[in-house]
Short mmCIF file of N, CA and C in Angstrom, two decimals:
data_model
loop_
_atom_site.label_atom_id
_atom_site.label_comp_id
_atom_site.label_asym_id
_atom_site.label_seq_id
_atom_site.Cartn_x
_atom_site.Cartn_y
_atom_site.Cartn_z
N MET A 16 -30.19 25.86 17.90
CA MET A 16 -29.84 24.42 18.04
C MET A 16 -30.07 24.42 16.04
N LYS A 17 -31.22 24.35 15.76
CA LYS A 17 -31.47 23.88 14.77
C LYS A 17 -30.01 24.26 13.22
N ASN A 18 -29.78 25.58 14.02
CA ASN A 18 -28.79 26.37 12.92
C ASN A 18 -27.51 25.91 12.92
N ALA A 19 -27.11 25.30 14.61
CA ALA A 19 -25.72 24.73 14.48
C ALA A 19 -25.79 22.88 13.95
N GLU A 20 -26.90 22.39 13.92
CA GLU A 20 -27.41 21.04 13.45
C GLU A 20 -27.15 21.78 11.51
N LYS A 21 -27.31 22.15 11.63
CA LYS A 21 -27.32 22.57 9.57
C LYS A 21 -26.09 23.24 9.87
N GLY A 22 -24.92 23.57 10.39
CA GLY A 22 -23.69 23.74 10.18
C GLY A 22 -22.59 22.66 10.57
N VAL A 23 -23.00 21.35 11.41
CA VAL A 23 -22.41 20.79 10.87
C VAL A 23 -22.81 19.35 10.34
N PHE A 24 -24.20 19.55 9.78
CA PHE A 24 -24.58 18.37 8.49
C PHE A 24 -23.54 19.42 7.30
N PHE A 25 -23.47 20.27 7.24
CA PHE A 25 -22.54 20.86 6.02
C PHE A 25 -21.04 20.54 6.26
N ILE A 26 -20.68 20.37 7.15
CA ILE A 26 -19.24 20.52 7.63
C ILE A 26 -19.10 18.83 7.25
N TYR A 27 -19.65 18.33 7.37
CA TYR A 27 -19.99 16.68 7.25
C TYR A 27 -20.27 16.11 5.68
N ALA A 28 -20.94 17.08 5.20
CA ALA A 28 -21.25 16.48 3.67
C ALA A 28 -20.32 17.19 2.28
N LEU A 29 -19.31 18.52 3.32
CA LEU A 29 -18.32 18.70 2.21
C LEU A 29 -17.27 17.88 1.81
N PRO A 30 -16.96 16.86 3.01
CA PRO A 30 -16.07 16.51 2.69
C PRO A 30 -16.09 14.74 2.15
N LEU A 31 -17.56 14.26 2.20
CA LEU A 31 -18.20 13.42 1.22
C LEU A 31 -17.96 13.81 0.10
N ARG A 32 -18.28 15.12 -0.08
CA ARG A 32 -18.15 14.88 -1.52
C ARG A 32 -16.43 15.49 -2.70
N LEU A 33 -16.01 15.78 -1.46
CA LEU A 33 -14.57 16.37 -1.97
C LEU A 33 -14.10 14.73 -2.12
N ARG A 34 -13.88 14.03 -1.06
CA ARG A 34 -13.96 12.44 -0.94
C ARG A 34 -14.15 11.83 -2.49
N ASN A 35 -15.35 12.11 -2.65
CA ASN A 35 -15.87 11.34 -4.31
C ASN A 35 -15.43 12.10 -5.69
N ARG A 36 -14.67 13.38 -4.84
CA ARG A 36 -14.04 13.93 -6.58
C ARG A 36 -12.91 13.38 -6.41
N LEU A 37 -12.40 13.12 -5.50
CA LEU A 37 -11.17 12.95 -5.76
C LEU A 37 -11.12 10.93 -6.04
N LEU A 38 -11.94 10.32 -5.78
CA LEU A 38 -12.27 9.03 -6.06
C LEU A 38 -12.14 9.19 -7.76
N LEU A 39 -13.37 10.12 -8.09
CA LEU A 39 -13.33 9.94 -9.48
C LEU A 39 -11.90 10.17 -10.16
N SER A 40 -11.32 11.28 -9.40
CA SER A 40 -10.25 11.57 -10.92
C SER A 40 -9.46 10.71 -10.50
N LEU A 41 -9.04 9.70 -9.45
CA LEU A 41 -8.08 8.67 -9.58
C LEU A 41 -8.29 7.57 -10.50
N LEU A 42 -9.55 7.18 -10.14
CA LEU A 42 -9.87 6.05 -11.49
C LEU A 42 -10.30 7.31 -13.06
N THR A 43 -10.23 7.84 -13.24
CA THR A 43 -10.08 8.37 -14.46
C THR A 43 -8.82 8.55 -14.84
N SER A 44 -7.55 8.83 -14.16
CA SER A 44 -6.21 8.97 -14.25
C SER A 44 -6.05 7.44 -14.16
N ARG A 45 -6.52 6.73 -14.07
CA ARG A 45 -5.83 4.72 -13.63
C ARG A 45 -6.41 4.45 -15.53
N SER A 46 -7.50 4.85 -15.61
CA SER A 46 -9.00 4.44 -16.72
C SER A 46 -7.33 4.76 -17.99
N MET A 47 -6.67 5.99 -17.73
CA MET A 47 -6.44 6.70 -18.88
C MET A 47 -4.82 7.28 -18.54
N PRO A 48 -3.84 6.28 -18.63
CA PRO A 48 -2.43 6.26 -17.92
C PRO A 48 -1.82 7.70 -18.56
#
């Protein structure tokens, strides 16, 4: 049960970090056209 919860949390945490990276890249690209 705990292992499954950790797996789900990991899967949910990955997209968040990826989104942050994409947002940062978009902001930097907009700042420096």
